[in-house]
mmCIF file of C-alpha atoms and ligand atoms in Angstrom:
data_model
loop_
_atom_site.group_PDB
_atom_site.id
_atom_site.type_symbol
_atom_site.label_atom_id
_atom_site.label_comp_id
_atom_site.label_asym_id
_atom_site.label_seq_id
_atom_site.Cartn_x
_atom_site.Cartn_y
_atom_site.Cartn_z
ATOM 1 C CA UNK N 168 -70.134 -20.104 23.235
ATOM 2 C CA UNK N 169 -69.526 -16.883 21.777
ATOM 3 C CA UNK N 170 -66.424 -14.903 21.805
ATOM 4 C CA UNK N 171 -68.012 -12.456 23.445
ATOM 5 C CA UNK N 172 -69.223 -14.859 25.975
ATOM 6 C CA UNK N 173 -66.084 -16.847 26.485
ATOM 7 C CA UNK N 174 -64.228 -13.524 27.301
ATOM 8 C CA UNK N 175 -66.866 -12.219 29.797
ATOM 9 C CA UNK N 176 -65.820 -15.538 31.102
ATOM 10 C CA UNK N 177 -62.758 -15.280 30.968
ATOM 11 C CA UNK N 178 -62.430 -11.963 32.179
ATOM 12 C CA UNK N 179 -62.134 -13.281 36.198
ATOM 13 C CA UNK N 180 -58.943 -15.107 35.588
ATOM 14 C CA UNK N 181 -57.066 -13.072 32.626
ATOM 15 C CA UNK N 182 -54.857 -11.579 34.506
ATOM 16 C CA UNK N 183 -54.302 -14.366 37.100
ATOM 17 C CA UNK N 184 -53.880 -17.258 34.918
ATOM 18 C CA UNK N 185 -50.108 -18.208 33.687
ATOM 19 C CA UNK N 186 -50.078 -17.044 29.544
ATOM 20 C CA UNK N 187 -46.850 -16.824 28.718
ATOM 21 C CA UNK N 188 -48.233 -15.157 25.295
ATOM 22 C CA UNK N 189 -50.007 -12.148 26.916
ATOM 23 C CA UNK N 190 -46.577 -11.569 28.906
ATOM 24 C CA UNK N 191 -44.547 -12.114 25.948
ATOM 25 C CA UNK N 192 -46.744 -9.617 24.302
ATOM 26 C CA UNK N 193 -46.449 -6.592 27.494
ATOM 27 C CA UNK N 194 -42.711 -7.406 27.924
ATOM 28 C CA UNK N 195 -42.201 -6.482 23.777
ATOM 29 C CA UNK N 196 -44.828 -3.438 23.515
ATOM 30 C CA UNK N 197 -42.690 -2.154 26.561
ATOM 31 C CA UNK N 198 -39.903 -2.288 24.766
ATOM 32 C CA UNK N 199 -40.984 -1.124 21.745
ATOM 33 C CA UNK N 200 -43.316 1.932 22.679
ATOM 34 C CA UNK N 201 -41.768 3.072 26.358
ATOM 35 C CA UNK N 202 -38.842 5.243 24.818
ATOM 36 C CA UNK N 203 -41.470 7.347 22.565
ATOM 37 C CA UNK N 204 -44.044 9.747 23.422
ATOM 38 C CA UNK N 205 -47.266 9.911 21.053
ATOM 39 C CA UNK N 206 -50.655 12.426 20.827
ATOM 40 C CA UNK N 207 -53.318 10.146 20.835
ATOM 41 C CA UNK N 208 -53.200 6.566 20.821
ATOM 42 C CA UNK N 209 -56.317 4.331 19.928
ATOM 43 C CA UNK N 210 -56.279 0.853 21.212
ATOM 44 C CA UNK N 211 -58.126 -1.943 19.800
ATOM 45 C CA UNK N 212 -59.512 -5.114 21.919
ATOM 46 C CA UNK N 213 -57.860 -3.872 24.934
ATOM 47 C CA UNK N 214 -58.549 -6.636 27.372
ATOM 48 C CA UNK N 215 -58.003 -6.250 31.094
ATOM 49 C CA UNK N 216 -55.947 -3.126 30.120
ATOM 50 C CA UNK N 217 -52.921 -4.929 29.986
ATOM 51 C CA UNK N 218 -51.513 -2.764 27.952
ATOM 52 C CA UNK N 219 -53.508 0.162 28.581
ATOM 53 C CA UNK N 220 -51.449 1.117 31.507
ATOM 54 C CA UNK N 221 -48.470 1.421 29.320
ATOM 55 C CA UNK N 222 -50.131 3.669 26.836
ATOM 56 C CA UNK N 223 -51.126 5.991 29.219
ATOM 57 C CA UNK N 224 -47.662 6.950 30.302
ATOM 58 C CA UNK N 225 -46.751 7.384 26.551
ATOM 59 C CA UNK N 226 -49.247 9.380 25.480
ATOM 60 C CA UNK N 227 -51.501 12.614 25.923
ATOM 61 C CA UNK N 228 -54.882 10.394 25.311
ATOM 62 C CA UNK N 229 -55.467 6.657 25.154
ATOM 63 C CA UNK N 230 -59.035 5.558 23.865
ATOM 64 C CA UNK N 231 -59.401 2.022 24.175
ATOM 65 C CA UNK N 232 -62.116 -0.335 22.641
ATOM 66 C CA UNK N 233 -63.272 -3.782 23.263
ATOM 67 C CA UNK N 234 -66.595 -5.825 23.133
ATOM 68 C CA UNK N 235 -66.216 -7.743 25.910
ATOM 69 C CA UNK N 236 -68.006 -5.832 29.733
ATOM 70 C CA UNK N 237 -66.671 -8.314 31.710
ATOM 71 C CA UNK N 238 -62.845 -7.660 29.956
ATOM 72 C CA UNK N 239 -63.518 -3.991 30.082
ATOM 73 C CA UNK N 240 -64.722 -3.656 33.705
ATOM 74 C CA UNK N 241 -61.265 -5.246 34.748
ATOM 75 C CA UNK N 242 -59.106 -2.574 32.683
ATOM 76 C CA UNK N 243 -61.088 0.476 34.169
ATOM 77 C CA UNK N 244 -60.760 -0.739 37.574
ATOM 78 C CA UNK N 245 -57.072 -1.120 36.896
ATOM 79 C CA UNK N 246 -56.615 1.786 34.634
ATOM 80 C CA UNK N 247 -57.926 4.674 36.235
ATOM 81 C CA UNK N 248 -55.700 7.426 34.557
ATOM 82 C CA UNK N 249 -57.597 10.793 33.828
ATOM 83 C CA UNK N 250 -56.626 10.371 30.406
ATOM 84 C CA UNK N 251 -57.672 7.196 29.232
ATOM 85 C CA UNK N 252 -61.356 6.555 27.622
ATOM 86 C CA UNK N 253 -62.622 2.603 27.594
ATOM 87 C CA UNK N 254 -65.316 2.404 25.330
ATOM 88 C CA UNK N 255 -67.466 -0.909 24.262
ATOM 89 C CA UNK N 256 -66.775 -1.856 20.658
ATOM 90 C CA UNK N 257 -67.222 -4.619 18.556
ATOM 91 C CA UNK N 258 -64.681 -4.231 15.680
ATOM 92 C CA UNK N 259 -66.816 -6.188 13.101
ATOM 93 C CA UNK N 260 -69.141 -3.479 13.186
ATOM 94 C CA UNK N 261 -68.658 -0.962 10.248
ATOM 95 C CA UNK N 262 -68.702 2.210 12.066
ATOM 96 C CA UNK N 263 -66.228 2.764 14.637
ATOM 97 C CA UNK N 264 -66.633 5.929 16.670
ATOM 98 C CA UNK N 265 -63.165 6.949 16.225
ATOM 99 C CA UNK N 266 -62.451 10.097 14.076
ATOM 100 C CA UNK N 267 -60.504 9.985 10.901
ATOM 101 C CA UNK N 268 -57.131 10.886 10.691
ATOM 102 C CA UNK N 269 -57.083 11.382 14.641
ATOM 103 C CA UNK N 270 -54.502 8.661 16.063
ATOM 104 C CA UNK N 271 -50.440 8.745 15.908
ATOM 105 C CA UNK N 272 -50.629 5.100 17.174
ATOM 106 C CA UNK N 273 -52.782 2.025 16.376
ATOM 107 C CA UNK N 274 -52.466 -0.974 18.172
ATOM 108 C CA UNK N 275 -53.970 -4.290 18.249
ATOM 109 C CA UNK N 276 -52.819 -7.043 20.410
ATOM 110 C CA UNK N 277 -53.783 -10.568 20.211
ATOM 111 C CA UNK N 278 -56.949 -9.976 19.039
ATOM 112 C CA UNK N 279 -56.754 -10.253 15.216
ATOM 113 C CA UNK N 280 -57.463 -14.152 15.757
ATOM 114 C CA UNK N 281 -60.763 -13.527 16.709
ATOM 115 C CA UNK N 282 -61.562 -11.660 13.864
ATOM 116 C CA UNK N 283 -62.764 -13.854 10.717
ATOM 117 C CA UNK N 284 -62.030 -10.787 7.948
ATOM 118 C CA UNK N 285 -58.902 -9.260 8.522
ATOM 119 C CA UNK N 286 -59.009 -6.482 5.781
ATOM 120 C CA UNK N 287 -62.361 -4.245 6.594
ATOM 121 C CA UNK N 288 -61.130 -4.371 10.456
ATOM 122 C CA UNK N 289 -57.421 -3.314 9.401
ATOM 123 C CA UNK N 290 -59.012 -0.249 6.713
ATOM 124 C CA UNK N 291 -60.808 1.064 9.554
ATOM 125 C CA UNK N 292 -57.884 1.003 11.757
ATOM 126 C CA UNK N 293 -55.846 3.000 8.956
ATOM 127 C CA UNK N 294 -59.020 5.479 8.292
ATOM 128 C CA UNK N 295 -58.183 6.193 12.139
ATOM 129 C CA UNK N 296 -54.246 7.291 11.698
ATOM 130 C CA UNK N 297 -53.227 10.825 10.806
ATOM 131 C CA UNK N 298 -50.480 10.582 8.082
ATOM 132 C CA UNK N 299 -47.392 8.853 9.372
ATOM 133 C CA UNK N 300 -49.196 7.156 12.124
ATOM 134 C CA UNK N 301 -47.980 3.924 13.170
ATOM 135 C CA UNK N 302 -50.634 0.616 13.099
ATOM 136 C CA UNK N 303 -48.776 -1.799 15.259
ATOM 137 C CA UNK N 304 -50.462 -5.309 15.168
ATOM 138 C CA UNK N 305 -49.155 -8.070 17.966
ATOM 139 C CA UNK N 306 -50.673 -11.740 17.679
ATOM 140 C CA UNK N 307 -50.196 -15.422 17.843
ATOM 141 C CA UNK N 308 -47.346 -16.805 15.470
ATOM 142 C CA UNK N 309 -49.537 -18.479 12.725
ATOM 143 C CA UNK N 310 -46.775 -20.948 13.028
ATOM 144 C CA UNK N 311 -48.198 -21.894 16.377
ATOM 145 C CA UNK N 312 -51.751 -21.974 15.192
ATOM 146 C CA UNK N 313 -50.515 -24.852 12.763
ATOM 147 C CA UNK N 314 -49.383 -26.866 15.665
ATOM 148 C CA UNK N 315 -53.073 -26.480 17.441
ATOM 149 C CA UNK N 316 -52.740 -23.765 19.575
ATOM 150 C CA UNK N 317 -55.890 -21.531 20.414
ATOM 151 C CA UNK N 318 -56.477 -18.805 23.131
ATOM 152 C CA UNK N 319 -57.828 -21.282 25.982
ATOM 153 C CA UNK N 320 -58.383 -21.002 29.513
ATOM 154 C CA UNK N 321 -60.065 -22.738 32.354
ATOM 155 C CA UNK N 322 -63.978 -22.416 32.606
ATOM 156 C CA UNK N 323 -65.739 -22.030 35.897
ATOM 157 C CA UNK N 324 -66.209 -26.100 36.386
ATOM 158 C CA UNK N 325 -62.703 -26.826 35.691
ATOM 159 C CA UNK N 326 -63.349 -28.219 31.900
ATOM 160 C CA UNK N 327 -60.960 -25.961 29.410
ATOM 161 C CA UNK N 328 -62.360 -23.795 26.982
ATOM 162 C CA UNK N 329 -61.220 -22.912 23.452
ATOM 163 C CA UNK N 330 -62.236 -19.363 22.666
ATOM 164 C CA UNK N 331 -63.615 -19.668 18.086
ATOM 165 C CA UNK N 332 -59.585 -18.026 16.295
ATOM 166 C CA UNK N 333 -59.163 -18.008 13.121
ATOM 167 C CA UNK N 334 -55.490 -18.545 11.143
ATOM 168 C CA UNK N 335 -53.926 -15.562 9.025
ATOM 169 C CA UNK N 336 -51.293 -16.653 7.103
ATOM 170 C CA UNK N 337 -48.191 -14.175 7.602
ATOM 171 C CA UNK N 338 -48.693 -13.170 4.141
ATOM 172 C CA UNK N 339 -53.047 -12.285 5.076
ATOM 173 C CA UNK N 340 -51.446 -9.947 7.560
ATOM 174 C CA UNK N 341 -49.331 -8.182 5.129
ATOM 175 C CA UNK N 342 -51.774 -7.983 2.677
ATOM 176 C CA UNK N 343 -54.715 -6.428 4.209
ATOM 177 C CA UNK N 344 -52.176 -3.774 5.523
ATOM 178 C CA UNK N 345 -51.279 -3.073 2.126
ATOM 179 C CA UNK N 346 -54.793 -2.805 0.432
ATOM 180 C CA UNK N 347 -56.030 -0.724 3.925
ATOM 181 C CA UNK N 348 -52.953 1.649 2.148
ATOM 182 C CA UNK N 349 -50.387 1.111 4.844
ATOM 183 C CA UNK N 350 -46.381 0.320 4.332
ATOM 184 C CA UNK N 351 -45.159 -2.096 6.269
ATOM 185 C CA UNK N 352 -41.886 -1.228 7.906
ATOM 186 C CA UNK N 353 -41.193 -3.934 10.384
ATOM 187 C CA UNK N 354 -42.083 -7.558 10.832
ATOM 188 C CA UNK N 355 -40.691 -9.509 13.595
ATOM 189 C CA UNK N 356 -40.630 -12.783 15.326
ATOM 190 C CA UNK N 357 -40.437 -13.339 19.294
ATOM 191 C CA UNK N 358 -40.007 -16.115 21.536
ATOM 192 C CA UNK N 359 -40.769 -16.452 25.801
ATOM 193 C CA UNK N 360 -37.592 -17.499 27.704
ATOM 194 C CA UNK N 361 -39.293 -20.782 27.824
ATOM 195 C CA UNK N 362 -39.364 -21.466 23.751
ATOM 196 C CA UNK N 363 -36.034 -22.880 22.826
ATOM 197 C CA UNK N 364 -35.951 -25.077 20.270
ATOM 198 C CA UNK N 365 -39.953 -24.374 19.007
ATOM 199 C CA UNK N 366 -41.353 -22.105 16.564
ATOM 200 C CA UNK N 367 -42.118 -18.300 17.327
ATOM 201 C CA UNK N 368 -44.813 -17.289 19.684
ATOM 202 C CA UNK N 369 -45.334 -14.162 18.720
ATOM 203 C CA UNK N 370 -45.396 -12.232 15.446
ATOM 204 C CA UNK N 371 -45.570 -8.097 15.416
ATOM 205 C CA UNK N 372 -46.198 -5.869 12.106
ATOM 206 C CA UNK N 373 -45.741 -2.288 12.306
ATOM 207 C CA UNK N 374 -47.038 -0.120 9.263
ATOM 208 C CA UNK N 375 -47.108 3.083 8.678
ATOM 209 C CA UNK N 376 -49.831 5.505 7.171
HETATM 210 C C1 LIG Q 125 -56.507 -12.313 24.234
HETATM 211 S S1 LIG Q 125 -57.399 -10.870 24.674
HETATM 212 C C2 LIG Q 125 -56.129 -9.638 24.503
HETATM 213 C C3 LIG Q 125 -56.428 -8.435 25.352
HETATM 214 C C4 LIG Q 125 -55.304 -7.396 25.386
HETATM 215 N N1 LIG Q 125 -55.139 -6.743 24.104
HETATM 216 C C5 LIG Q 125 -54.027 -8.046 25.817
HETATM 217 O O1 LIG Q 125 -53.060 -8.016 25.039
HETATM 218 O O2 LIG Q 125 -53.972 -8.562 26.940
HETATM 219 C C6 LIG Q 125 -58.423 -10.558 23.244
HETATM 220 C C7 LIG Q 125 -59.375 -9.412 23.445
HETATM 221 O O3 LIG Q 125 -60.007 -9.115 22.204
HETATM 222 C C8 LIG Q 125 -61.365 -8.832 22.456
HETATM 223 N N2 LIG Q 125 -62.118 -9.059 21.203
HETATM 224 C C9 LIG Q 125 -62.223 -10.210 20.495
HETATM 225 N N3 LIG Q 125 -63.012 -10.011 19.421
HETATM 226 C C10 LIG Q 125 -63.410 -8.716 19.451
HETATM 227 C C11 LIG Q 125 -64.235 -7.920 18.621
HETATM 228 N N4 LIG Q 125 -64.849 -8.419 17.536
HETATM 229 N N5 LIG Q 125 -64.430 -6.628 18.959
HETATM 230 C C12 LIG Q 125 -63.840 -6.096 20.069
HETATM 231 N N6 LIG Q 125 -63.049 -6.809 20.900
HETATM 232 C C13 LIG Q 125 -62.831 -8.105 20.596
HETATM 233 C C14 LIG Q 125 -61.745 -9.756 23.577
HETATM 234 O O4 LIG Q 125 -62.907 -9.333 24.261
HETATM 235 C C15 LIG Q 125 -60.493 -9.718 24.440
HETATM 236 O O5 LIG Q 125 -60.554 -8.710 25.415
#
Protein backbone atom coordinates (compact mmCIF):
# COMPACT_ATOMS: atom_id res chain seq x y z
CA UNK A 1 0.00 0.00 0.00
CA UNK A 2 1.01 3.40 -0.52
CA UNK A 3 1.85 5.96 2.00
CA UNK A 4 -0.66 7.86 0.87
CA UNK A 5 -3.02 5.03 1.17
CA UNK A 6 -1.94 3.68 4.50
CA UNK A 7 -2.53 7.22 6.02
CA UNK A 8 -6.03 7.72 4.47
CA UNK A 9 -6.26 4.57 6.43
CA UNK A 10 -5.00 5.46 9.09
CA UNK A 11 -6.53 8.64 9.40
CA UNK A 12 -9.85 7.03 11.50
CA UNK A 13 -7.76 5.95 14.39
CA UNK A 14 -4.69 8.60 14.58
CA UNK A 15 -5.80 10.32 17.11
CA UNK A 16 -7.48 7.47 19.08
CA UNK A 17 -4.85 4.94 19.00
CA UNK A 18 -2.12 4.90 22.03
CA UNK A 19 1.46 6.43 20.20
CA UNK A 20 3.41 7.38 22.74
CA UNK A 21 5.71 9.05 19.85
CA UNK A 22 3.05 11.47 18.47
CA UNK A 23 2.46 12.54 22.29
CA UNK A 24 6.01 12.70 22.99
CA UNK A 25 6.24 14.85 19.97
CA UNK A 26 2.95 17.55 21.09
CA UNK A 27 4.13 17.47 24.76
CA UNK A 28 7.94 18.87 23.39
CA UNK A 29 6.65 21.33 20.47
CA UNK A 30 4.49 22.73 23.45
CA UNK A 31 7.21 23.33 25.25
CA UNK A 32 9.35 24.53 22.87
CA UNK A 33 7.09 26.95 20.70
CA UNK A 34 4.15 28.02 23.43
CA UNK A 35 6.31 30.88 25.12
CA UNK A 36 6.99 32.61 21.52
CA UNK A 37 4.82 34.35 19.20
CA UNK A 38 5.70 34.09 15.31
CA UNK A 39 4.18 35.87 11.79
CA UNK A 40 3.54 33.11 9.73
CA UNK A 41 4.20 29.65 10.36
CA UNK A 42 4.19 26.93 7.51
CA UNK A 43 3.63 23.42 8.58
CA UNK A 44 4.67 20.46 6.75
CA UNK A 45 2.75 16.88 6.83
CA UNK A 46 0.44 18.14 9.37
CA UNK A 47 -1.58 15.07 10.15
CA UNK A 48 -4.81 15.21 12.10
CA UNK A 49 -3.66 18.76 13.10
CA UNK A 50 -2.08 17.63 16.04
CA UNK A 51 -0.06 20.22 16.16
CA UNK A 52 -1.89 22.60 14.19
CA UNK A 53 -3.91 23.67 17.10
CA UNK A 54 -0.83 24.78 18.84
CA UNK A 55 0.41 26.87 16.00
CA UNK A 56 -2.53 28.71 15.74
CA UNK A 57 -2.35 30.24 19.16
CA UNK A 58 1.34 31.20 18.39
CA UNK A 59 1.01 32.75 15.41
CA UNK A 60 -0.80 35.40 13.08
CA UNK A 61 -1.17 32.61 10.11
CA UNK A 62 -0.62 28.87 10.07
CA UNK A 63 -0.63 27.20 6.49
CA UNK A 64 -0.46 23.65 6.81
CA UNK A 65 0.29 20.95 4.08
CA UNK A 66 -0.14 17.29 3.80
CA UNK A 67 -0.95 14.64 1.05
CA UNK A 68 -3.01 12.59 2.81
CA UNK A 69 -7.49 13.72 2.48
CA UNK A 70 -8.35 11.38 4.85
CA UNK A 71 -5.40 12.96 7.48
CA UNK A 72 -6.39 16.39 6.39
CA UNK A 73 -10.20 16.13 6.74
CA UNK A 74 -9.55 15.18 10.51
CA UNK A 75 -7.30 18.41 11.22
CA UNK A 76 -9.92 20.84 9.59
CA UNK A 77 -12.68 19.40 11.46
CA UNK A 78 -10.59 19.84 14.56
CA UNK A 79 -8.85 22.98 13.62
CA UNK A 80 -11.29 25.38 12.67
CA UNK A 81 -9.38 28.67 13.58
CA UNK A 82 -10.01 31.64 11.08
CA UNK A 83 -6.46 31.75 10.62
CA UNK A 84 -5.26 28.56 9.67
CA UNK A 85 -5.10 27.34 5.79
CA UNK A 86 -4.90 23.24 5.21
CA UNK A 87 -3.84 22.71 1.89
CA UNK A 88 -3.14 19.15 0.00
CA UNK A 89 0.55 18.71 -0.70
CA UNK A 90 2.76 16.13 -1.56
CA UNK A 91 6.28 17.29 -0.50
CA UNK A 92 8.13 15.20 -3.19
CA UNK A 93 6.70 17.36 -5.65
CA UNK A 94 9.13 20.20 -6.78
CA UNK A 95 6.93 23.11 -6.55
CA UNK A 96 5.45 23.90 -3.35
CA UNK A 97 2.92 26.71 -3.35
CA UNK A 98 4.48 28.45 -0.55
CA UNK A 99 6.18 31.86 -1.25
CA UNK A 100 9.83 32.45 -0.78
CA UNK A 101 11.16 34.03 2.04
CA UNK A 102 7.51 34.15 3.63
CA UNK A 103 7.67 31.88 6.93
CA UNK A 104 9.35 32.80 10.52
CA UNK A 105 8.74 29.09 11.40
CA UNK A 106 9.16 25.73 9.58
CA UNK A 107 8.16 22.70 11.04
CA UNK A 108 8.07 19.16 10.21
CA UNK A 109 7.01 16.50 12.53
CA UNK A 110 7.42 12.89 12.10
CA UNK A 111 7.17 12.94 8.68
CA UNK A 112 10.76 13.07 7.33
CA UNK A 113 10.65 9.08 7.49
CA UNK A 114 8.41 8.93 4.81
CA UNK A 115 10.38 10.86 2.66
CA UNK A 116 13.14 8.78 0.61
CA UNK A 117 15.42 12.18 -0.31
CA UNK A 118 15.84 14.24 2.52
CA UNK A 119 17.82 17.19 0.90
CA UNK A 120 15.42 18.62 -2.12
CA UNK A 121 12.41 18.37 0.58
CA UNK A 122 14.61 20.26 3.34
CA UNK A 123 15.92 23.18 0.36
CA UNK A 124 12.43 23.82 -0.29
CA UNK A 125 11.57 24.14 3.25
CA UNK A 126 14.56 26.77 3.65
CA UNK A 127 13.52 28.61 0.16
CA UNK A 128 10.23 29.11 2.38
CA UNK A 129 11.96 31.01 5.58
CA UNK A 130 12.56 34.75 5.62
CA UNK A 131 16.13 35.33 7.02
CA UNK A 132 16.44 34.14 10.58
CA UNK A 133 13.53 31.86 10.33
CA UNK A 134 13.59 28.86 12.32
CA UNK A 135 13.20 25.10 10.39
CA UNK A 136 12.36 22.92 13.30
CA UNK A 137 12.38 19.17 12.26
CA UNK A 138 10.81 16.47 14.98
CA UNK A 139 11.11 12.62 14.04
CA UNK A 140 11.76 9.11 15.08
CA UNK A 141 15.24 8.56 16.88
CA UNK A 142 17.18 6.75 14.03
CA UNK A 143 18.38 4.87 17.00
CA UNK A 144 14.95 3.34 17.23
CA UNK A 145 14.67 2.66 13.55
CA UNK A 146 17.84 0.34 14.10
CA UNK A 147 15.98 -1.67 16.60
CA UNK A 148 12.88 -2.21 13.94
CA UNK A 149 10.62 0.30 14.72
CA UNK A 150 8.27 1.76 11.89
CA UNK A 151 5.12 4.04 12.07
CA UNK A 152 2.43 1.08 12.38
CA UNK A 153 -1.04 0.90 13.28
CA UNK A 154 -3.97 -1.40 13.18
CA UNK A 155 -5.75 -1.90 9.71
CA UNK A 156 -9.48 -2.20 9.41
CA UNK A 157 -9.42 -6.31 9.79
CA UNK A 158 -7.32 -6.24 12.77
CA UNK A 159 -3.89 -7.36 10.84
CA UNK A 160 -1.10 -4.44 11.65
CA UNK A 161 0.21 -2.38 9.08
CA UNK A 162 3.70 -0.96 8.53
CA UNK A 163 3.42 2.37 6.77
CA UNK A 164 7.10 2.23 3.71
CA UNK A 165 10.00 4.82 6.37
CA UNK A 166 13.04 5.23 5.45
CA UNK A 167 16.34 5.63 8.03
CA UNK A 168 18.36 9.06 8.13
CA UNK A 169 21.30 8.71 9.88
CA UNK A 170 21.62 11.71 12.52
CA UNK A 171 24.40 12.91 10.50
CA UNK A 172 21.73 12.81 6.83
CA UNK A 173 19.69 15.17 8.95
CA UNK A 174 22.42 17.55 9.60
CA UNK A 175 23.67 17.49 6.37
CA UNK A 176 20.89 18.26 4.12
CA UNK A 177 20.22 21.24 6.55
CA UNK A 178 23.53 22.43 5.87
CA UNK A 179 23.68 22.14 1.97
CA UNK A 180 19.68 23.58 1.98
CA UNK A 181 22.08 26.69 3.68
CA UNK A 182 20.70 26.43 7.17
CA UNK A 183 22.84 26.51 10.68
CA UNK A 184 21.96 24.22 12.93
CA UNK A 185 21.58 25.57 16.42
CA UNK A 186 20.05 22.84 18.45
CA UNK A 187 19.92 19.08 18.37
CA UNK A 188 18.27 17.20 21.04
CA UNK A 189 17.27 13.85 22.28
CA UNK A 190 13.84 12.97 24.15
CA UNK A 191 12.44 10.14 25.86
CA UNK A 192 8.33 9.25 26.97
CA UNK A 193 8.00 8.69 30.76
CA UNK A 194 7.79 5.13 29.76
CA UNK A 195 11.57 4.84 28.13
CA UNK A 196 13.93 4.23 30.96
CA UNK A 197 16.65 2.34 30.32
CA UNK A 198 16.15 2.34 26.09
CA UNK A 199 17.44 4.50 23.50
CA UNK A 200 15.82 7.98 22.56
CA UNK A 201 12.47 8.20 20.95
CA UNK A 202 12.62 11.24 19.63
CA UNK A 203 15.24 13.42 17.95
CA UNK A 204 14.51 17.41 17.18
CA UNK A 205 16.89 19.77 14.93
CA UNK A 206 16.28 23.34 14.90
CA UNK A 207 18.18 25.48 12.17
CA UNK A 208 18.15 28.64 11.40
CA UNK A 209 18.06 30.60 7.97
C1 LIG B 1 3.01 10.25 11.54
S1 LIG B 1 2.03 11.44 10.71
C2 LIG B 1 2.46 12.91 11.60
C3 LIG B 1 1.37 13.94 11.50
C4 LIG B 1 1.60 15.18 12.37
N1 LIG B 1 2.72 15.97 11.90
C5 LIG B 1 1.81 14.76 13.80
O1 LIG B 1 2.88 15.06 14.34
O2 LIG B 1 0.90 14.16 14.38
C6 LIG B 1 2.88 11.67 9.15
C7 LIG B 1 2.14 12.58 8.21
O3 LIG B 1 2.97 12.86 7.09
C8 LIG B 1 2.17 12.83 5.93
N2 LIG B 1 3.06 12.58 4.77
C9 LIG B 1 3.86 11.50 4.56
N3 LIG B 1 4.50 11.64 3.38
C10 LIG B 1 4.10 12.82 2.84
C11 LIG B 1 4.40 13.51 1.64
N4 LIG B 1 5.23 13.00 0.72
N5 LIG B 1 3.80 14.70 1.41
C12 LIG B 1 2.93 15.23 2.32
N6 LIG B 1 2.60 14.61 3.48
C13 LIG B 1 3.18 13.42 3.74
C14 LIG B 1 1.17 11.75 6.18
O4 LIG B 1 0.03 11.86 5.35
C15 LIG B 1 0.86 11.96 7.65
O5 LIG B 1 -0.22 12.83 7.85
Amino acid sequence: MSIEASYNQWSAVYDTNRNRTRDLDAQVMRNRFSPHRFRNVVELGCGTGKNTALLAQIADAVHAFDFSEGMLARARSRVTSPLVNFARLDLNQEQWPIPDGSADLATFNLVLEHIQSLAPVLSRAAACLSSGGILHVSELHPFRQYEGTQARFEGANGSEVKVEAFTHHVSEFIDAGQRAGLRLVKLNEWWHDEDAGRPPRLLTLEFVR
